[in-house]
Amino acid sequence: MKTIKNKPLSSRMTLSLCLALAVGALTMLLRESLLASGNGAVWNTINNLLFADITQNASALGLFYLVGQLFIRALSLIIVPMIYTSLVLAIIRIADATKLRRISIKTIGIFLMTTVMGLALAAIAGFIVYSTGAFSTSIEGLDTASGSTGANPLNVILNIIPSNIFSTLSTNGSVLAVVFLAVTTGLSMNDLGEERTATFKKLLTEFNDIVVVFLNYVVSTFGPVAVFCLLVRSMASYGITYLKPAFAYMVVTTVLLFAYLLLAYPALVALMAKLNPITFIKKIAKVAIFGFSTSSSAATLSLNTKTCQEDFGVSEEITSFVLPLGMTVNMDGTAIMQVVATLFVAGVAGFQVSFPQLILIAMLALVASVGTPAAPGSGAIVLFTILSGVGFTSDTALLAYSLILAINRPIEMLVTALNVVGDATTSIIVAKSEHALDEAAYNK
């Protein structure tokens, strides 16, 4: 056990996922065998002991359910403070770089462009797969599409501006209002100046640090066990019918992320910076692999900075601004994952997604990804805010969300690789436009 605890988180998550798949498969076989042989009472006993929803069954222990739900609640606990503090600090960082005003405009423009491109790809491909019914399924015992999607979508715009700051910050259901408060706070602090807001900035920074530490602790300490419990319970409770669309989600998301990583970024380097994309792929590979293995943009920042400066010839002035900012607000991979995951949840829960709703999902993913901290597991947490924003909150939708939390570790590893490569791509393009790129070092 001590050896396992000392392994990197990515190794423990992978081990947990493999064990969960094996145990879950055996549990499904046991379930089908007992039910087919007329021993349903035996399965009911096992189910009540390990897998049952204790909120629906007063006599059940539901050990796996308990562990999984405690983990989800711990992650949900920090949604509001995580989004608020990280977004305010991101705005402050932009405003602090007065000497890099021109660079900041280019940087934000490229961040926005690459994210919108990723969102468009995810929305088109994800909606095509959703339309084929690959994400659709039915779960016995739960009513599908029982959430409130009949309201006018424009209510989302109306609810952006809250009427009460305290009620907004005390619920996870008002995420766009939290984003509005964060943006107005950041802009107001910039207008007042650093001297008059230094205390509040220090408070936000320290609080954000606490949130990230808490998130890392929860994910690192309980993540592998929770992944095991969530996935085994899903397989045991809902069987093959439930896992088919999950497999489709993983395949679609993986293909899109790989396509964007291997095609879009090298193409941008070739078209916008007029540099050899093959050289870019070869040199950025180690950064992508490190980001994949750590699943943390923050942990990859130092290697990304070193690679951009030494291997690509980007000036320190550019990297010191673009890469930390990108680590905070540039989340192309996260945005792609969130769009496909939302469509997956909609398919599982039986929600009908119209074209305006698809646009709304993409817009929410754009806004939400900006406020995603560079820490493992945060992308899946922010996904919950998007689901709340579009009204996908039925029992079945929450179960589908739980399954994503259980199986999303490999996806989030690839998402991180995409995010850090996107930051490096932007730094190269900006440096080339500012004549701050050593092309000899790049081509070396």
Short mmCIF file of C-alpha atoms in Angstrom, two decimals:
data_model
loop_
_atom_site.label_atom_id
_atom_site.label_comp_id
_atom_site.label_asym_id
_atom_site.label_seq_id
_atom_site.Cartn_x
_atom_site.Cartn_y
_atom_site.Cartn_z
CA MET A 1 0.00 0.00 0.00
CA LYS A 2 2.84 2.38 0.83
CA THR A 3 4.38 1.72 -2.61
CA ILE A 4 1.05 2.48 -4.30
CA LYS A 5 0.64 5.74 -2.35
CA ASN A 6 4.10 6.87 -3.47
CA LYS A 7 3.25 6.40 -7.14
CA PRO A 8 2.35 9.49 -9.21
CA LEU A 9 -1.31 10.41 -9.32
CA SER A 10 -1.57 9.55 -13.01
CA SER A 11 -0.30 6.02 -12.28
CA ARG A 12 -2.69 5.57 -9.37
CA MET A 13 -5.63 6.86 -11.40
CA THR A 14 -4.76 4.55 -14.29
CA LEU A 15 -4.40 1.61 -11.92
CA SER A 16 -7.71 2.50 -10.29
CA LEU A 17 -9.41 2.74 -13.67
CA CYS A 18 -8.06 -0.65 -14.79
CA LEU A 19 -9.06 -2.31 -11.52
CA ALA A 20 -12.51 -0.71 -11.69
CA LEU A 21 -13.05 -1.98 -15.22
CA ALA A 22 -12.00 -5.49 -14.19
CA VAL A 23 -14.04 -5.56 -10.98
CA GLY A 24 -16.98 -3.85 -12.67
CA ALA A 25 -16.98 -6.43 -15.47
CA LEU A 26 -16.95 -9.28 -12.93
CA THR A 27 -19.74 -7.57 -10.99
CA MET A 28 -21.86 -7.27 -14.14
CA LEU A 29 -21.31 -10.95 -14.90
CA LEU A 30 -22.26 -11.83 -11.32
CA ARG A 31 -25.38 -9.68 -11.54
CA GLU A 32 -26.52 -11.20 -14.82
CA SER A 33 -25.76 -14.70 -13.58
CA LEU A 34 -27.69 -14.29 -10.32
CA LEU A 35 -30.68 -12.66 -12.02
CA ALA A 36 -30.76 -15.30 -14.76
CA SER A 37 -30.61 -18.16 -12.25
CA GLY A 38 -33.46 -16.82 -10.15
CA ASN A 39 -31.24 -15.61 -7.30
CA GLY A 40 -32.37 -12.02 -7.46
CA ALA A 41 -32.61 -11.85 -3.67
CA VAL A 42 -28.87 -12.53 -3.38
CA TRP A 43 -28.11 -9.74 -5.82
CA ASN A 44 -30.43 -7.37 -3.95
CA THR A 45 -28.49 -8.05 -0.76
CA ILE A 46 -25.16 -7.35 -2.47
CA ASN A 47 -26.61 -4.27 -4.13
CA ASN A 48 -27.98 -2.88 -0.85
CA LEU A 49 -24.66 -3.45 0.86
CA LEU A 50 -22.43 -1.90 -1.82
CA PHE A 51 -24.18 -0.01 -4.59
CA ALA A 52 -27.67 1.19 -3.60
CA ASP A 53 -28.59 4.86 -3.43
CA ILE A 54 -29.07 5.39 0.31
CA THR A 55 -31.26 8.44 -0.30
CA GLN A 56 -33.79 6.16 -1.99
CA ASN A 57 -33.38 3.11 0.23
CA ALA A 58 -33.53 3.64 3.99
CA SER A 59 -32.20 0.16 4.81
CA ALA A 60 -29.23 0.16 2.42
CA LEU A 61 -25.59 0.77 3.32
CA GLY A 62 -24.47 1.65 -0.21
CA LEU A 63 -20.76 1.80 0.62
CA PHE A 64 -19.64 2.50 -2.95
CA TYR A 65 -22.40 5.09 -3.33
CA LEU A 66 -21.28 6.84 -0.14
CA VAL A 67 -17.65 7.10 -1.22
CA GLY A 68 -18.56 8.37 -4.67
CA GLN A 69 -21.04 10.95 -3.46
CA LEU A 70 -18.70 12.27 -0.76
CA PHE A 71 -16.08 12.82 -3.44
CA ILE A 72 -18.53 14.62 -5.75
CA ARG A 73 -19.77 16.81 -2.89
CA ALA A 74 -16.20 17.73 -1.96
CA LEU A 75 -15.56 18.82 -5.54
CA SER A 76 -18.86 20.69 -5.77
CA LEU A 77 -17.97 22.53 -2.56
CA ILE A 78 -15.32 24.64 -4.27
CA ILE A 79 -17.06 25.47 -7.57
CA VAL A 80 -17.99 29.04 -6.64
CA PRO A 81 -14.76 30.08 -4.85
CA MET A 82 -12.67 28.40 -7.54
CA ILE A 83 -14.33 30.26 -10.41
CA TYR A 84 -14.55 33.60 -8.61
CA THR A 85 -10.97 33.83 -7.37
CA SER A 86 -9.27 32.41 -10.46
CA LEU A 87 -11.19 34.67 -12.85
CA VAL A 88 -10.62 37.85 -10.80
CA LEU A 89 -6.91 37.09 -10.57
CA ALA A 90 -6.73 36.39 -14.31
CA ILE A 91 -8.18 39.83 -15.08
CA ILE A 92 -5.77 41.47 -12.63
CA ARG A 93 -2.80 39.74 -14.26
CA ILE A 94 -3.80 41.12 -17.63
CA ALA A 95 -4.13 44.66 -16.32
CA ASP A 96 -0.84 44.52 -14.43
CA ALA A 97 1.11 44.13 -17.69
CA THR A 98 0.76 47.76 -18.81
CA LYS A 99 4.02 47.66 -20.77
CA LEU A 100 2.74 44.61 -22.61
CA ARG A 101 -0.61 46.11 -23.62
CA ARG A 102 -0.10 45.33 -27.28
CA ILE A 103 1.13 41.84 -26.49
CA SER A 104 -1.82 41.21 -24.22
CA ILE A 105 -4.29 42.08 -26.99
CA LYS A 106 -2.58 39.67 -29.38
CA THR A 107 -2.38 36.98 -26.72
CA ILE A 108 -6.03 37.19 -25.71
CA GLY A 109 -7.04 37.32 -29.36
CA ILE A 110 -5.17 34.10 -30.16
CA PHE A 111 -6.47 32.42 -27.00
CA LEU A 112 -10.01 33.33 -28.02
CA MET A 113 -9.48 32.24 -31.62
CA THR A 114 -8.09 28.81 -30.74
CA THR A 115 -10.79 28.20 -28.14
CA VAL A 116 -13.58 29.17 -30.54
CA MET A 117 -12.07 26.89 -33.19
CA GLY A 118 -12.01 24.03 -30.71
CA LEU A 119 -15.56 24.73 -29.59
CA ALA A 120 -16.79 24.78 -33.19
CA LEU A 121 -15.10 21.45 -33.88
CA ALA A 122 -16.51 19.89 -30.70
CA ALA A 123 -20.01 21.29 -31.25
CA ILE A 124 -20.24 20.05 -34.85
CA ALA A 125 -18.71 16.62 -34.29
CA GLY A 126 -20.42 16.11 -30.92
CA PHE A 127 -23.84 17.11 -32.25
CA ILE A 128 -23.47 14.75 -35.21
CA VAL A 129 -22.71 11.87 -32.86
CA TYR A 130 -25.52 12.97 -30.52
CA SER A 131 -27.95 13.05 -33.45
CA THR A 132 -27.08 9.48 -34.41
CA GLY A 133 -28.21 8.30 -30.97
CA ALA A 134 -24.78 7.02 -29.97
CA PHE A 135 -25.09 8.89 -26.66
CA SER A 136 -28.69 7.78 -26.03
CA THR A 137 -29.73 5.15 -23.53
CA SER A 138 -32.33 4.53 -20.85
CA ILE A 139 -31.69 3.65 -17.22
CA GLU A 140 -34.31 1.54 -15.54
CA GLY A 141 -35.98 3.10 -12.53
CA LEU A 142 -35.20 6.71 -13.41
CA ASP A 143 -37.25 9.19 -15.39
CA THR A 144 -35.31 10.83 -18.19
CA ALA A 145 -35.45 14.49 -19.13
CA SER A 146 -37.09 15.53 -15.88
CA GLY A 147 -35.02 18.71 -15.67
CA SER A 148 -36.30 22.18 -16.45
CA THR A 149 -35.38 22.77 -20.09
CA GLY A 150 -38.73 24.23 -21.12
CA ALA A 151 -37.90 27.74 -19.91
CA ASN A 152 -36.93 30.47 -22.31
CA PRO A 153 -33.16 30.22 -22.99
CA LEU A 154 -32.95 34.02 -22.77
CA ASN A 155 -33.48 33.63 -19.03
CA VAL A 156 -29.82 32.67 -18.92
CA ILE A 157 -28.91 36.18 -20.11
CA LEU A 158 -31.30 37.74 -17.61
CA ASN A 159 -29.76 35.77 -14.76
CA ILE A 160 -26.21 36.89 -15.58
CA ILE A 161 -26.67 39.97 -13.42
CA PRO A 162 -27.67 38.87 -9.90
CA SER A 163 -29.92 40.78 -7.55
CA ASN A 164 -28.15 39.56 -4.42
CA ILE A 165 -24.41 39.02 -4.16
CA PHE A 166 -24.62 36.77 -1.09
CA SER A 167 -27.21 34.40 -2.53
CA THR A 168 -25.21 34.20 -5.76
CA LEU A 169 -22.02 33.22 -3.98
CA SER A 170 -23.84 30.68 -1.82
CA THR A 171 -25.19 28.44 -4.60
CA ASN A 172 -23.72 26.44 -7.47
CA GLY A 173 -26.74 27.17 -9.63
CA SER A 174 -25.79 30.77 -10.49
CA VAL A 175 -22.48 30.25 -12.21
CA LEU A 176 -22.83 32.93 -14.88
CA ALA A 177 -23.73 35.42 -12.15
CA VAL A 178 -20.54 34.41 -10.32
CA VAL A 179 -18.57 35.01 -13.53
CA PHE A 180 -20.22 38.44 -13.86
CA LEU A 181 -19.28 39.32 -10.28
CA ALA A 182 -15.71 38.13 -10.86
CA VAL A 183 -15.33 40.17 -14.05
CA THR A 184 -16.78 43.34 -12.50
CA THR A 185 -14.60 42.86 -9.41
CA GLY A 186 -11.46 42.47 -11.52
CA LEU A 187 -12.23 45.47 -13.72
CA SER A 188 -13.09 47.62 -10.71
CA MET A 189 -9.85 46.63 -8.98
CA ASN A 190 -7.91 47.58 -12.12
CA ASP A 191 -9.61 50.98 -12.17
CA LEU A 192 -8.82 51.63 -8.51
CA GLY A 193 -5.18 50.68 -8.94
CA GLU A 194 -2.88 48.23 -7.22
CA GLU A 195 -2.17 50.33 -4.15
CA ARG A 196 -5.82 50.67 -3.14
CA THR A 197 -6.63 46.98 -3.82
CA ALA A 198 -3.43 45.31 -2.66
CA THR A 199 -5.03 43.85 0.47
CA PHE A 200 -8.00 42.37 -1.37
CA LYS A 201 -5.73 41.05 -4.12
CA LYS A 202 -3.55 39.35 -1.51
CA LEU A 203 -6.67 37.88 0.10
CA LEU A 204 -7.93 36.53 -3.24
CA THR A 205 -4.52 35.11 -4.09
CA GLU A 206 -4.21 33.31 -0.78
CA PHE A 207 -7.78 32.07 -0.94
CA ASN A 208 -7.20 30.80 -4.48
CA ASP A 209 -4.09 29.00 -3.25
CA ILE A 210 -6.17 27.36 -0.52
CA VAL A 211 -8.76 26.27 -3.08
CA VAL A 212 -6.10 24.72 -5.33
CA VAL A 213 -4.47 22.94 -2.38
CA PHE A 214 -7.84 21.60 -1.30
CA LEU A 215 -8.61 20.47 -4.84
CA ASN A 216 -5.23 18.77 -5.19
CA TYR A 217 -5.65 17.07 -1.82
CA VAL A 218 -9.13 15.78 -2.63
CA VAL A 219 -8.18 14.57 -6.09
CA SER A 220 -4.79 13.12 -5.08
CA THR A 221 -5.93 11.46 -1.86
CA PHE A 222 -9.45 10.33 -2.62
CA GLY A 223 -9.53 10.49 -6.42
CA PRO A 224 -8.28 6.95 -7.17
CA VAL A 225 -10.61 5.37 -4.60
CA ALA A 226 -13.54 7.49 -5.78
CA VAL A 227 -12.87 6.62 -9.42
CA PHE A 228 -12.89 2.94 -8.50
CA CYS A 229 -16.14 3.21 -6.53
CA LEU A 230 -17.94 5.42 -9.06
CA LEU A 231 -17.10 3.25 -12.05
CA VAL A 232 -17.73 -0.10 -10.35
CA ARG A 233 -21.07 1.16 -9.02
CA SER A 234 -22.06 2.45 -12.46
CA MET A 235 -21.23 -0.87 -14.10
CA ALA A 236 -22.89 -2.89 -11.34
CA SER A 237 -26.03 -0.77 -11.17
CA TYR A 238 -26.70 0.01 -14.81
CA GLY A 239 -24.77 -2.59 -16.78
CA ILE A 240 -23.79 -2.62 -20.42
CA THR A 241 -26.69 -0.40 -21.52
CA TYR A 242 -25.27 2.47 -19.50
CA LEU A 243 -21.66 1.99 -20.55
CA LYS A 244 -22.18 1.95 -24.32
CA PRO A 245 -22.70 5.71 -24.59
CA ALA A 246 -19.80 6.27 -22.18
CA PHE A 247 -17.54 4.41 -24.57
CA ALA A 248 -18.83 6.59 -27.41
CA TYR A 249 -18.08 9.72 -25.34
CA MET A 250 -14.50 8.63 -24.68
CA VAL A 251 -13.85 7.71 -28.33
CA VAL A 252 -15.33 10.94 -29.72
CA THR A 253 -13.53 13.15 -27.20
CA THR A 254 -10.20 11.38 -27.67
CA VAL A 255 -10.36 11.62 -31.46
CA LEU A 256 -11.24 15.33 -31.35
CA LEU A 257 -8.49 16.13 -28.84
CA PHE A 258 -5.85 14.22 -30.81
CA ALA A 259 -6.96 15.83 -34.06
CA TYR A 260 -6.72 19.32 -32.58
CA LEU A 261 -3.38 18.57 -30.90
CA LEU A 262 -1.68 17.07 -33.95
CA LEU A 263 -3.27 19.12 -36.72
CA ALA A 264 -4.62 22.47 -35.52
CA TYR A 265 -1.65 23.75 -33.48
CA PRO A 266 1.04 22.82 -36.03
CA ALA A 267 -1.13 24.40 -38.75
CA LEU A 268 -1.39 27.64 -36.74
CA VAL A 269 2.39 27.72 -36.28
CA ALA A 270 2.87 27.21 -40.01
CA LEU A 271 0.24 29.73 -41.13
CA MET A 272 0.55 32.50 -38.53
CA ALA A 273 4.25 32.27 -37.61
CA LYS A 274 5.52 30.92 -40.95
CA LEU A 275 7.59 28.27 -39.16
CA ASN A 276 8.18 24.56 -39.77
CA PRO A 277 5.32 22.63 -38.08
CA ILE A 278 7.31 19.37 -38.01
CA THR A 279 10.00 21.05 -35.91
CA PHE A 280 7.28 22.31 -33.60
CA ILE A 281 5.81 18.83 -33.16
CA LYS A 282 9.18 17.26 -32.39
CA LYS A 283 10.18 19.85 -29.80
CA ILE A 284 6.81 20.26 -28.09
CA ALA A 285 6.34 16.50 -27.66
CA LYS A 286 8.04 16.38 -24.26
CA VAL A 287 5.86 19.19 -22.93
CA ALA A 288 2.72 17.40 -24.13
CA ILE A 289 3.86 14.13 -22.55
CA PHE A 290 4.66 15.83 -19.25
CA GLY A 291 1.30 17.59 -19.23
CA PHE A 292 -0.40 14.31 -20.03
CA SER A 293 1.34 12.45 -17.21
CA THR A 294 0.83 15.13 -14.55
CA SER A 295 -2.63 16.31 -15.71
CA SER A 296 -1.68 19.76 -14.41
CA SER A 297 -0.92 22.86 -16.46
CA ALA A 298 0.64 24.43 -13.36
CA ALA A 299 3.05 21.54 -12.91
CA THR A 300 4.03 21.77 -16.59
CA LEU A 301 4.63 25.54 -16.59
CA SER A 302 8.34 25.42 -15.78
CA LEU A 303 9.11 22.83 -18.49
CA ASN A 304 6.93 24.70 -20.98
CA THR A 305 8.77 27.95 -20.22
CA LYS A 306 12.17 26.28 -20.58
CA THR A 307 11.17 24.66 -23.87
CA CYS A 308 9.75 27.86 -25.35
CA GLN A 309 12.81 29.91 -24.44
CA GLU A 310 15.59 27.41 -25.20
CA ASP A 311 14.15 25.20 -27.93
CA PHE A 312 11.87 27.65 -29.74
CA GLY A 313 13.82 30.87 -29.09
CA VAL A 314 10.91 32.81 -27.57
CA SER A 315 12.07 35.80 -25.52
CA GLU A 316 11.68 35.75 -21.75
CA GLU A 317 9.51 38.87 -21.92
CA ILE A 318 6.94 36.99 -24.00
CA THR A 319 7.03 33.70 -22.10
CA SER A 320 6.78 35.39 -18.70
CA PHE A 321 3.47 36.95 -19.75
CA VAL A 322 1.86 34.50 -22.19
CA LEU A 323 2.50 31.17 -20.46
CA PRO A 324 1.30 32.03 -16.92
CA LEU A 325 -1.73 33.80 -18.39
CA GLY A 326 -2.41 30.85 -20.68
CA MET A 327 -2.15 28.46 -17.75
CA THR A 328 -5.03 30.41 -16.19
CA VAL A 329 -7.37 31.29 -19.05
CA ASN A 330 -6.40 29.31 -22.16
CA MET A 331 -8.21 25.97 -21.90
CA ASP A 332 -8.86 24.74 -25.44
CA GLY A 333 -8.86 21.07 -24.46
CA THR A 334 -11.11 21.71 -21.48
CA ALA A 335 -13.64 23.55 -23.65
CA ILE A 336 -13.71 20.72 -26.23
CA MET A 337 -14.19 18.10 -23.53
CA GLN A 338 -16.98 20.05 -21.85
CA VAL A 339 -19.03 20.44 -25.03
CA VAL A 340 -18.86 16.74 -25.90
CA ALA A 341 -19.50 15.75 -22.27
CA THR A 342 -22.57 18.01 -22.09
CA LEU A 343 -23.98 16.45 -25.25
CA PHE A 344 -23.22 13.01 -23.79
CA VAL A 345 -25.17 13.87 -20.63
CA ALA A 346 -28.03 15.22 -22.75
CA GLY A 347 -28.13 12.00 -24.76
CA VAL A 348 -28.08 9.75 -21.71
CA ALA A 349 -30.73 11.79 -19.89
CA GLY A 350 -33.01 12.09 -22.91
CA PHE A 351 -32.82 15.87 -23.36
CA GLN A 352 -33.47 17.34 -26.80
CA VAL A 353 -30.70 19.72 -27.82
CA SER A 354 -31.70 22.42 -30.30
CA PHE A 355 -29.29 24.56 -32.32
CA PRO A 356 -29.74 27.59 -30.00
CA GLN A 357 -29.02 25.35 -27.02
CA LEU A 358 -25.91 24.04 -28.78
CA ILE A 359 -24.70 27.62 -29.19
CA LEU A 360 -25.49 28.27 -25.53
CA ILE A 361 -23.52 25.17 -24.47
CA ALA A 362 -20.53 26.38 -26.50
CA MET A 363 -20.76 29.88 -24.99
CA LEU A 364 -20.99 28.49 -21.46
CA ALA A 365 -18.01 26.23 -22.16
CA LEU A 366 -16.05 29.24 -23.41
CA VAL A 367 -16.80 31.28 -20.29
CA ALA A 368 -16.41 28.36 -17.88
CA SER A 369 -13.09 27.18 -19.34
CA VAL A 370 -11.59 30.63 -18.70
CA GLY A 371 -12.25 30.19 -14.99
CA THR A 372 -10.84 26.67 -14.77
CA PRO A 373 -7.77 26.43 -12.48
CA ALA A 374 -4.68 24.59 -13.74
CA ALA A 375 -5.23 21.66 -11.39
CA PRO A 376 -6.21 18.01 -11.88
CA GLY A 377 -9.93 17.33 -11.91
CA SER A 378 -11.05 20.94 -12.24
CA GLY A 379 -12.35 20.55 -15.79
CA ALA A 380 -14.88 17.91 -14.76
CA ILE A 381 -15.99 20.10 -11.86
CA VAL A 382 -16.64 23.07 -14.13
CA LEU A 383 -18.65 20.74 -16.38
CA PHE A 384 -21.23 20.63 -13.59
CA THR A 385 -21.66 24.38 -13.88
CA ILE A 386 -22.44 24.09 -17.60
CA LEU A 387 -24.99 21.35 -16.95
CA SER A 388 -26.65 23.60 -14.38
CA GLY A 389 -26.61 26.53 -16.78
CA VAL A 390 -28.54 24.64 -19.49
CA GLY A 391 -30.85 22.84 -17.06
CA PHE A 392 -29.49 19.31 -17.46
CA THR A 393 -29.96 18.43 -13.79
CA SER A 394 -32.32 15.45 -13.75
CA ASP A 395 -31.44 12.32 -11.78
CA THR A 396 -30.25 10.59 -14.93
CA ALA A 397 -28.16 13.60 -15.95
CA LEU A 398 -26.43 13.59 -12.58
CA LEU A 399 -25.75 9.87 -12.93
CA ALA A 400 -24.21 10.48 -16.35
CA TYR A 401 -22.11 13.26 -14.80
CA SER A 402 -21.00 10.85 -12.09
CA LEU A 403 -19.91 8.40 -14.76
CA ILE A 404 -17.88 11.11 -16.49
CA LEU A 405 -16.12 11.83 -13.19
CA ALA A 406 -15.35 8.13 -12.93
CA ILE A 407 -13.98 7.60 -16.44
CA ASN A 408 -12.64 11.05 -17.27
CA ARG A 409 -9.10 10.70 -15.93
CA PRO A 410 -7.51 9.60 -19.26
CA ILE A 411 -9.48 12.31 -21.06
CA GLU A 412 -8.31 15.02 -18.63
CA MET A 413 -4.71 13.91 -19.09
CA LEU A 414 -5.06 14.45 -22.83
CA VAL A 415 -6.93 17.73 -22.20
CA THR A 416 -3.97 19.03 -20.19
CA ALA A 417 -1.57 18.12 -22.98
CA LEU A 418 -3.74 20.13 -25.36
CA ASN A 419 -3.90 23.11 -22.99
CA VAL A 420 -0.14 23.41 -22.49
CA VAL A 421 0.64 22.96 -26.18
CA GLY A 422 -1.90 25.71 -26.91
CA ASP A 423 -0.03 28.04 -24.55
CA ALA A 424 3.28 27.30 -26.28
CA THR A 425 1.72 27.81 -29.71
CA THR A 426 0.43 31.24 -28.69
CA SER A 427 3.79 32.30 -27.26
CA ILE A 428 5.53 31.39 -30.54
CA ILE A 429 3.01 33.26 -32.69
CA VAL A 430 3.09 36.37 -30.49
CA ALA A 431 6.89 36.32 -30.30
CA LYS A 432 7.19 36.06 -34.08
CA SER A 433 4.82 39.02 -34.57
CA GLU A 434 6.81 41.08 -32.03
CA HIS A 435 10.19 40.15 -33.58
CA ALA A 436 11.06 38.48 -30.28
CA LEU A 437 11.71 35.00 -31.68
CA ASP A 438 15.17 33.55 -32.34
CA GLU A 439 14.47 31.58 -35.51
CA ALA A 440 17.94 30.07 -35.48
CA ALA A 441 17.16 28.48 -32.11
CA TYR A 442 13.77 27.34 -33.39
CA ASN A 443 15.22 25.64 -36.46
CA LYS A 444 18.22 24.20 -34.64
#
